[in-house]
């Protein structure tokens, strides 16, 4: 059976940019948008045009330069937001309006002080109005994660009747468990009339650290689009990390899904977003963290030196990292020291290695990491230096 391609909807420039203190200017957004297009994302959510003149301008400028991806603008379910988004997207090669409304009990009662029937009506009207500007309209049911499935199905039906091409099912508060989120997608797939006219999209937040797992569960249960951000950035604990879902689908081929992402650009993309926003990426971040391919304990280092796959499930080159790192610490063994010494030109015999290893450990106990310069010095000061260099 041929693989199914999952659409990657990148919202780094909209939901991702909602990180407090990480505002980007239009110029920075253009650089990121161009790179996202090159990376192969299918949709770029460029901003929320009505929210500020700056965001409007960014969506206009991004629409002009993106060559391959669909450019999308977010709106609330009202005519002015939608009209402004349509205006901002006018020059996009393939524009999409992303409109929607909160559907959970809590949103309907507290945020809108409304009723289920009135919200359903607003959802229908918003999609209908957006359709008068563009063909491609995505509807989001905000807080779908905590929305009763039966009501959610009715809202989705109304959105499809009004012409929605994509139904976004956000777990806005990151509350769902993977089996719950997967069951929600399955329920919608099986119970929404007209569902074959639209695709379901996962939009999962990471408040409980489950965004990636929920998105994958969504896809397994019938969703065909994942909404995500580079490095998983976003409000509170962030969004689903693009690099994680893409690599999960790639590393598990039996799931029979693929994406259009050029994975060798992932590390560079992560660095670009981190540098532009001034958000440091945690070293142990999956796929793109500085330690994602670094090995520091003796047992692991010995295994990786013998065969990389012993402790690595991804070839670092596949995500744009030049090579695995063998980090020298007080937990490192002889194999790692010999490997690193060889990299800087010393081919040590077993006896020579024994001789310098204890000096290495003495130094390693005094500092976090032993570098190439330290290795040179340890060797130069050793009794076997002459023997080593004359070999
Ligand atoms: O998390 C969410 O519900 C959203 C919607 C506005 C799509 O970001
Ligand atoms: Zn969101």
Tab-separated table of C-alpha atoms and ligand atoms in Angstrom:
chain	number	residue	atom	x	y	z
A	1	UNK	CA	0.000	0.000	0.000
A	2	UNK	CA	1.459	3.446	-0.865
A	3	UNK	CA	2.313	5.703	2.047
A	4	UNK	CA	-0.135	8.450	3.021
A	5	UNK	CA	1.370	11.927	3.123
A	6	UNK	CA	0.576	13.867	6.282
A	7	UNK	CA	0.261	17.606	5.728
A	8	UNK	CA	2.548	19.643	7.951
A	9	UNK	CA	0.935	22.917	9.029
A	10	UNK	CA	3.581	25.119	10.613
A	11	UNK	CA	2.365	27.724	13.080
A	12	UNK	CA	5.748	28.920	14.397
A	13	UNK	CA	4.927	32.441	13.181
A	14	UNK	CA	1.466	32.529	14.787
A	15	UNK	CA	0.939	30.190	17.763
A	16	UNK	CA	4.713	29.873	18.241
A	17	UNK	CA	5.213	33.607	18.275
A	18	UNK	CA	2.763	33.883	21.192
A	19	UNK	CA	5.684	33.046	23.519
A	20	UNK	CA	5.980	36.019	25.889
A	21	UNK	CA	8.881	38.308	25.001
A	22	UNK	CA	9.733	36.582	21.718
A	23	UNK	CA	8.114	38.898	19.225
A	24	UNK	CA	9.613	38.854	15.740
A	25	UNK	CA	9.653	41.759	13.310
A	26	UNK	CA	8.505	41.398	9.700
A	27	UNK	CA	12.050	41.024	8.395
A	28	UNK	CA	12.790	38.132	10.781
A	29	UNK	CA	9.455	36.512	9.931
A	30	UNK	CA	10.244	36.690	6.225
A	31	UNK	CA	13.561	34.898	6.729
A	32	UNK	CA	11.833	32.142	8.709
A	33	UNK	CA	8.923	31.853	6.240
A	34	UNK	CA	11.307	31.472	3.305
A	35	UNK	CA	13.203	28.714	5.134
A	36	UNK	CA	9.971	26.945	6.154
A	37	UNK	CA	8.951	26.940	2.508
A	38	UNK	CA	12.307	25.422	1.586
A	39	UNK	CA	11.972	22.898	4.425
A	40	UNK	CA	8.829	21.603	2.721
A	41	UNK	CA	6.020	22.499	5.119
A	42	UNK	CA	2.658	22.336	3.355
A	43	UNK	CA	1.031	25.272	5.138
A	44	UNK	CA	2.584	28.306	6.825
A	45	UNK	CA	0.328	30.041	9.334
A	46	UNK	CA	1.809	33.499	8.880
A	47	UNK	CA	-0.079	35.372	11.577
A	48	UNK	CA	-3.333	36.774	12.932
A	49	UNK	CA	-3.799	39.754	10.602
A	50	UNK	CA	-6.426	41.674	12.576
A	51	UNK	CA	-4.388	41.514	15.783
A	52	UNK	CA	-1.986	44.371	14.921
A	53	UNK	CA	-0.774	46.405	11.930
A	54	UNK	CA	2.596	44.639	12.274
A	55	UNK	CA	1.022	41.196	12.005
A	56	UNK	CA	-1.086	42.337	9.046
A	57	UNK	CA	2.036	43.590	7.265
A	58	UNK	CA	3.889	40.336	7.985
A	59	UNK	CA	1.095	38.255	6.466
A	60	UNK	CA	1.051	40.517	3.367
A	61	UNK	CA	4.828	40.267	2.911
A	62	UNK	CA	4.975	36.522	3.571
A	63	UNK	CA	2.143	36.007	1.057
A	64	UNK	CA	4.299	37.711	-1.584
A	65	UNK	CA	7.405	35.573	-1.123
A	66	UNK	CA	6.214	32.031	-0.361
A	67	UNK	CA	6.577	29.907	-3.492
A	68	UNK	CA	5.253	26.465	-2.571
A	69	UNK	CA	3.346	26.373	0.701
A	70	UNK	CA	-0.209	27.515	1.330
A	71	UNK	CA	-0.186	30.744	3.351
A	72	UNK	CA	-2.728	30.883	6.132
A	73	UNK	CA	-4.101	33.670	8.341
A	74	UNK	CA	-5.949	33.181	11.640
A	75	UNK	CA	-9.256	34.851	12.486
A	76	UNK	CA	-11.972	34.695	15.102
A	77	UNK	CA	-15.506	33.934	13.955
A	78	UNK	CA	-16.488	37.452	12.971
A	79	UNK	CA	-16.756	39.306	9.670
A	80	UNK	CA	-14.150	41.967	10.353
A	81	UNK	CA	-11.396	39.467	11.283
A	82	UNK	CA	-12.172	37.422	8.187
A	83	UNK	CA	-12.292	40.443	5.846
A	84	UNK	CA	-8.940	41.692	7.170
A	85	UNK	CA	-7.333	38.242	6.810
A	86	UNK	CA	-8.620	37.942	3.235
A	87	UNK	CA	-7.097	41.332	2.449
A	88	UNK	CA	-3.720	40.341	3.991
A	89	UNK	CA	-3.656	37.081	2.013
A	90	UNK	CA	-4.621	38.684	-1.324
A	91	UNK	CA	-1.213	38.131	-2.901
A	92	UNK	CA	-0.680	34.573	-1.679
A	93	UNK	CA	-0.359	31.952	-4.414
A	94	UNK	CA	-2.546	29.594	-2.370
A	95	UNK	CA	-4.297	31.363	0.519
A	96	UNK	CA	-6.154	29.746	3.410
A	97	UNK	CA	-8.340	31.420	6.027
A	98	UNK	CA	-8.301	29.715	9.432
A	99	UNK	CA	-11.426	30.682	11.330
A	100	UNK	CA	-13.177	29.237	14.338
A	101	UNK	CA	-14.685	29.521	17.775
A	102	UNK	CA	-14.529	27.886	21.229
A	103	UNK	CA	-16.832	24.898	21.544
A	104	UNK	CA	-16.258	23.528	25.061
A	105	UNK	CA	-18.772	24.066	27.846
A	106	UNK	CA	-16.299	26.359	29.555
A	107	UNK	CA	-15.738	28.533	26.454
A	108	UNK	CA	-19.445	28.714	25.602
A	109	UNK	CA	-20.562	29.579	29.130
A	110	UNK	CA	-17.734	31.772	30.409
A	111	UNK	CA	-16.033	33.247	27.361
A	112	UNK	CA	-19.018	33.780	25.096
A	113	UNK	CA	-21.898	33.670	27.627
A	114	UNK	CA	-23.781	31.948	24.857
A	115	UNK	CA	-25.459	28.643	24.012
A	116	UNK	CA	-24.401	25.607	21.984
A	117	UNK	CA	-26.949	26.437	19.251
A	118	UNK	CA	-25.756	30.022	18.865
A	119	UNK	CA	-22.107	28.935	18.695
A	120	UNK	CA	-22.970	26.360	16.041
A	121	UNK	CA	-24.660	29.107	14.023
A	122	UNK	CA	-21.605	31.377	14.356
A	123	UNK	CA	-19.303	28.590	13.220
A	124	UNK	CA	-21.432	28.048	10.110
A	125	UNK	CA	-21.653	31.763	9.301
A	126	UNK	CA	-17.909	32.329	9.773
A	127	UNK	CA	-16.926	29.542	7.389
A	128	UNK	CA	-19.572	30.653	4.858
A	129	UNK	CA	-18.258	34.218	4.964
A	130	UNK	CA	-14.606	33.107	4.659
A	131	UNK	CA	-15.622	31.006	1.635
A	132	UNK	CA	-16.758	34.184	-0.115
A	133	UNK	CA	-13.049	35.190	-0.222
A	134	UNK	CA	-11.054	31.974	-0.597
A	135	UNK	CA	-11.668	28.371	-1.581
A	136	UNK	CA	-9.540	26.876	1.196
A	137	UNK	CA	-11.102	27.466	4.630
A	138	UNK	CA	-9.964	25.709	7.788
A	139	UNK	CA	-12.307	25.682	10.768
A	140	UNK	CA	-11.016	25.331	14.360
A	141	UNK	CA	-13.147	24.250	17.301
A	142	UNK	CA	-11.138	25.840	20.088
A	143	UNK	CA	-10.822	23.628	23.190
A	144	UNK	CA	-12.101	20.645	21.186
A	145	UNK	CA	-10.038	18.522	23.579
A	146	UNK	CA	-12.563	19.285	26.337
A	147	UNK	CA	-15.623	19.455	24.076
A	148	UNK	CA	-18.267	16.758	24.229
A	149	UNK	CA	-17.809	14.555	21.131
A	150	UNK	CA	-21.459	14.575	20.064
A	151	UNK	CA	-21.674	18.349	20.049
A	152	UNK	CA	-18.238	18.612	18.409
A	153	UNK	CA	-19.477	16.354	15.609
A	154	UNK	CA	-22.475	18.650	15.042
A	155	UNK	CA	-20.211	21.711	14.863
A	156	UNK	CA	-17.922	19.929	12.393
A	157	UNK	CA	-20.927	19.002	10.263
A	158	UNK	CA	-22.061	22.626	10.173
A	159	UNK	CA	-18.551	23.764	9.178
A	160	UNK	CA	-18.435	21.202	6.364
A	161	UNK	CA	-21.893	22.284	5.150
A	162	UNK	CA	-20.593	25.837	4.988
A	163	UNK	CA	-17.629	24.660	2.900
A	164	UNK	CA	-14.739	23.975	5.328
A	165	UNK	CA	-11.891	22.043	3.699
A	166	UNK	CA	-10.056	21.297	6.958
A	167	UNK	CA	-11.407	20.687	10.471
A	168	UNK	CA	-8.915	21.587	13.169
A	169	UNK	CA	-9.480	19.742	16.470
A	170	UNK	CA	-7.303	21.633	18.971
A	171	UNK	CA	-6.437	20.262	22.366
A	172	UNK	CA	-6.022	23.906	23.355
A	173	UNK	CA	-5.175	23.259	26.987
A	174	UNK	CA	-3.071	20.135	26.415
A	175	UNK	CA	-5.401	18.122	28.628
A	176	UNK	CA	-6.143	14.981	26.591
A	177	UNK	CA	-4.452	11.636	27.000
A	178	UNK	CA	-3.259	10.081	23.725
A	179	UNK	CA	-5.951	7.361	23.679
A	180	UNK	CA	-8.626	9.985	24.398
A	181	UNK	CA	-7.447	12.310	21.639
A	182	UNK	CA	-7.151	9.415	19.181
A	183	UNK	CA	-10.676	8.259	20.079
A	184	UNK	CA	-11.998	11.786	19.482
A	185	UNK	CA	-10.540	11.846	15.954
A	186	UNK	CA	-11.909	8.357	15.291
A	187	UNK	CA	-15.343	9.383	16.562
A	188	UNK	CA	-15.416	12.394	14.229
A	189	UNK	CA	-14.210	10.317	11.283
A	190	UNK	CA	-17.039	7.825	11.905
A	191	UNK	CA	-19.858	10.142	12.915
A	192	UNK	CA	-19.592	13.455	11.056
A	193	UNK	CA	-21.783	13.518	7.959
A	194	UNK	CA	-19.825	14.703	4.929
A	195	UNK	CA	-16.428	14.090	6.606
A	196	UNK	CA	-15.033	12.820	3.292
A	197	UNK	CA	-15.192	16.438	2.016
A	198	UNK	CA	-12.683	17.686	4.612
A	199	UNK	CA	-9.529	16.551	6.354
A	200	UNK	CA	-9.100	16.409	10.113
A	201	UNK	CA	-6.183	18.270	11.668
A	202	UNK	CA	-4.405	17.758	15.025
A	203	UNK	CA	-3.446	20.873	16.969
A	204	UNK	CA	-2.074	19.750	20.325
A	205	UNK	CA	-0.608	21.801	23.132
A	206	UNK	CA	2.024	20.471	25.481
A	207	UNK	CA	0.812	21.340	28.989
A	208	UNK	CA	1.234	17.727	30.130
A	209	UNK	CA	4.089	16.915	27.746
A	210	UNK	CA	1.727	14.927	25.498
A	211	UNK	CA	1.475	17.134	22.396
A	212	UNK	CA	3.615	14.909	20.185
A	213	UNK	CA	2.029	11.658	21.397
A	214	UNK	CA	-1.465	13.094	20.905
A	215	UNK	CA	-0.714	14.283	17.369
A	216	UNK	CA	0.645	10.878	16.373
A	217	UNK	CA	-2.382	9.162	17.918
A	218	UNK	CA	-4.592	11.577	15.961
A	219	UNK	CA	-2.943	10.636	12.692
A	220	UNK	CA	-3.164	6.915	13.458
A	221	UNK	CA	-6.896	7.420	13.968
A	222	UNK	CA	-7.572	9.285	10.741
A	223	UNK	CA	-6.267	12.864	10.921
A	224	UNK	CA	-4.268	13.942	7.866
A	225	UNK	CA	-2.708	17.203	9.027
A	226	UNK	CA	-0.538	18.066	12.031
A	227	UNK	CA	-0.210	21.640	13.325
A	228	UNK	CA	3.147	22.235	14.937
A	229	UNK	CA	6.005	24.643	15.566
A	230	UNK	CA	9.773	24.457	15.266
A	231	UNK	CA	11.270	23.436	18.641
A	232	UNK	CA	7.692	23.072	19.940
A	233	UNK	CA	7.606	26.738	20.906
A	234	UNK	CA	4.332	28.390	21.831
A	235	UNK	CA	2.262	29.745	24.670
A	236	UNK	CA	2.716	28.141	28.109
A	237	UNK	CA	4.364	24.727	27.557
A	238	UNK	CA	4.194	25.154	23.794
A	239	UNK	CA	2.852	23.294	20.781
A	240	UNK	CA	3.646	19.994	19.099
A	241	UNK	CA	7.277	20.057	17.916
A	242	UNK	CA	7.510	19.782	14.127
A	243	UNK	CA	10.851	17.969	14.198
A	244	UNK	CA	9.464	15.327	16.571
A	245	UNK	CA	6.346	14.352	14.627
A	246	UNK	CA	8.193	14.390	11.321
A	247	UNK	CA	10.959	12.116	12.617
A	248	UNK	CA	8.504	9.760	14.348
A	249	UNK	CA	6.673	9.220	11.060
A	250	UNK	CA	9.981	8.748	9.231
A	251	UNK	CA	11.506	6.345	11.789
A	252	UNK	CA	8.370	4.166	11.955
A	253	UNK	CA	7.765	3.259	8.308
A	254	UNK	CA	5.287	0.480	9.165
A	255	UNK	CA	2.814	3.229	10.138
A	256	UNK	CA	2.782	3.953	6.387
A	257	UNK	CA	2.883	7.748	6.649
A	258	UNK	CA	5.311	10.259	5.257
A	259	UNK	CA	5.684	14.035	5.038
A	260	UNK	CA	7.123	16.445	2.478
A	261	UNK	CA	9.765	17.681	4.927
A	262	UNK	CA	13.445	17.754	3.963
A	263	UNK	CA	14.638	16.416	7.314
A	264	UNK	CA	18.268	17.358	6.712
A	265	UNK	CA	17.207	20.986	7.289
A	266	UNK	CA	15.709	20.353	10.741
A	267	UNK	CA	18.737	21.228	12.859
A	268	UNK	CA	19.453	24.447	10.933
A	269	UNK	CA	15.779	25.420	11.120
A	270	UNK	CA	15.793	24.871	14.876
A	271	UNK	CA	18.863	27.090	15.284
A	272	UNK	CA	17.363	29.825	13.114
A	273	UNK	CA	14.148	29.973	15.155
A	274	UNK	CA	15.995	29.767	18.451
A	275	UNK	CA	18.418	32.569	17.478
A	276	UNK	CA	15.736	34.838	15.982
A	277	UNK	CA	13.448	34.537	18.994
A	278	UNK	CA	16.197	34.474	21.596
A	279	UNK	CA	14.795	31.238	23.044
A	280	UNK	CA	17.405	28.796	24.166
A	281	UNK	CA	16.684	25.164	23.225
A	282	UNK	CA	17.079	22.735	26.126
A	283	UNK	CA	20.149	20.500	25.526
A	284	UNK	CA	18.140	17.289	25.891
A	285	UNK	CA	15.433	18.418	23.435
A	286	UNK	CA	14.546	15.485	21.163
A	287	UNK	CA	16.053	15.647	17.643
A	288	UNK	CA	17.555	19.162	17.811
A	289	UNK	CA	18.970	19.592	21.337
A	290	UNK	CA	22.761	19.914	21.621
A	291	UNK	CA	22.886	16.571	23.482
A	292	UNK	CA	20.508	14.689	21.156
A	293	UNK	CA	23.483	12.904	19.540
A	294	UNK	CA	26.072	13.254	22.306
A	295	UNK	CA	27.322	10.284	24.331
A	296	UNK	CA	29.169	10.717	27.584
A	297	UNK	CA	29.032	7.518	29.633
A	298	UNK	CA	31.699	4.888	29.033
A	299	UNK	CA	29.274	2.047	28.279
A	300	UNK	CA	27.348	4.071	25.685
A	301	UNK	CA	30.500	5.494	24.107
A	302	UNK	CA	32.010	2.050	23.687
A	303	UNK	CA	28.790	0.868	21.994
A	304	UNK	CA	28.492	3.860	19.659
A	305	UNK	CA	32.160	3.688	18.633
A	306	UNK	CA	31.684	0.024	17.705
A	307	UNK	CA	28.398	0.666	15.928
A	308	UNK	CA	26.461	3.960	15.947
A	309	UNK	CA	23.085	2.185	15.964
A	310	UNK	CA	23.795	0.606	19.358
A	311	UNK	CA	22.617	3.787	21.057
A	312	UNK	CA	21.204	5.928	18.226
A	313	UNK	CA	17.905	5.399	16.410
A	314	UNK	CA	18.459	8.321	14.033
A	315	UNK	CA	21.458	8.997	11.821
A	316	UNK	CA	22.409	12.558	12.888
A	317	UNK	CA	23.034	13.462	9.224
A	318	UNK	CA	19.341	12.804	8.528
A	319	UNK	CA	18.443	15.837	10.624
A	320	UNK	CA	21.389	18.014	9.597
A	321	UNK	CA	23.754	17.268	12.488
A	322	UNK	CA	27.247	16.525	11.143
A	323	UNK	CA	28.094	13.657	13.470
A	324	UNK	CA	27.500	12.051	16.848
A	325	UNK	CA	29.584	13.543	19.644
A	326	UNK	CA	31.726	11.543	22.023
A	327	UNK	CA	31.928	13.822	25.044
A	328	UNK	CA	34.780	13.209	27.470
A	329	UNK	CA	33.807	13.349	31.136
A	330	UNK	CA	34.800	11.479	34.288
A	331	UNK	CA	32.213	8.839	33.227
A	332	UNK	CA	34.047	8.153	29.954
A	333	UNK	CA	36.008	4.989	29.357
A	334	UNK	CA	39.225	4.102	27.532
A	335	UNK	CA	37.436	3.528	24.199
A	336	UNK	CA	36.179	7.111	24.156
A	337	UNK	CA	39.576	8.552	25.091
A	338	UNK	CA	41.322	6.484	22.393
A	339	UNK	CA	38.679	7.567	19.834
A	340	UNK	CA	39.035	11.267	20.622
A	341	UNK	CA	42.847	11.039	20.742
A	342	UNK	CA	42.816	9.367	17.317
A	343	UNK	CA	40.632	12.213	15.955
A	344	UNK	CA	43.418	14.661	16.804
A	345	UNK	CA	46.233	12.511	15.458
A	346	UNK	CA	47.345	10.127	18.238
A	347	UNK	CA	47.098	6.399	17.569
A	348	UNK	CA	47.523	4.975	21.056
A	349	UNK	CA	48.515	1.407	21.881
A	350	UNK	CA	46.794	-0.349	24.763
A	351	UNK	CA	49.751	0.289	27.085
A	352	UNK	CA	50.006	3.961	26.127
A	353	UNK	CA	46.268	4.325	26.721
A	354	UNK	CA	46.581	2.717	30.160
A	355	UNK	CA	49.363	5.161	30.964
A	356	UNK	CA	47.415	8.325	30.123
A	357	UNK	CA	43.944	7.165	31.210
A	358	UNK	CA	44.557	7.728	34.915
A	359	UNK	CA	45.829	11.278	34.211
A	360	UNK	CA	42.760	11.824	32.096
A	361	UNK	CA	40.496	10.743	34.983
A	362	UNK	CA	42.298	13.047	37.416
A	363	UNK	CA	41.647	16.000	35.120
A	364	UNK	CA	38.085	14.921	34.282
A	365	UNK	CA	37.214	14.906	37.989
A	366	UNK	CA	38.132	18.591	38.187
A	367	UNK	CA	36.129	19.842	35.179
A	368	UNK	CA	32.828	19.198	33.414
A	369	UNK	CA	34.261	18.241	30.038
A	370	UNK	CA	37.728	17.365	28.738
A	371	UNK	CA	38.445	19.023	25.386
A	372	UNK	CA	40.940	18.389	22.559
A	373	UNK	CA	43.427	20.858	24.006
A	374	UNK	CA	43.333	19.001	27.351
A	375	UNK	CA	44.060	15.703	25.557
A	376	UNK	CA	47.100	17.249	23.857
A	377	UNK	CA	48.371	18.446	27.227
A	378	UNK	CA	47.776	15.127	28.982
A	379	UNK	CA	49.694	13.315	26.252
A	380	UNK	CA	52.516	15.879	26.115
A	381	UNK	CA	53.055	15.595	29.888
A	382	UNK	CA	52.959	11.790	29.921
A	383	UNK	CA	55.955	9.465	30.212
A	384	UNK	CA	55.050	7.893	26.877
A	385	UNK	CA	54.906	11.129	24.867
A	386	UNK	CA	58.151	10.493	22.926
A	387	UNK	CA	57.096	6.960	22.152
A	388	UNK	CA	53.674	8.136	20.925
A	389	UNK	CA	54.983	10.815	18.571
A	390	UNK	CA	57.807	8.686	17.186
A	391	UNK	CA	55.350	5.916	16.164
B	1	LIG	O1	-4.828	26.220	20.556
B	1	LIG	C1	-5.772	26.606	19.861
B	1	LIG	O2	-6.938	26.282	20.098
B	1	LIG	C2	-5.456	27.530	18.770
B	1	LIG	C3	-6.585	27.893	17.834
B	1	LIG	C4	-6.735	29.362	17.758
B	1	LIG	C5	-6.368	27.254	16.503
B	1	LIG	O3	-4.337	27.931	18.600
B	2	LIG	ZN1	-2.908	26.654	19.696
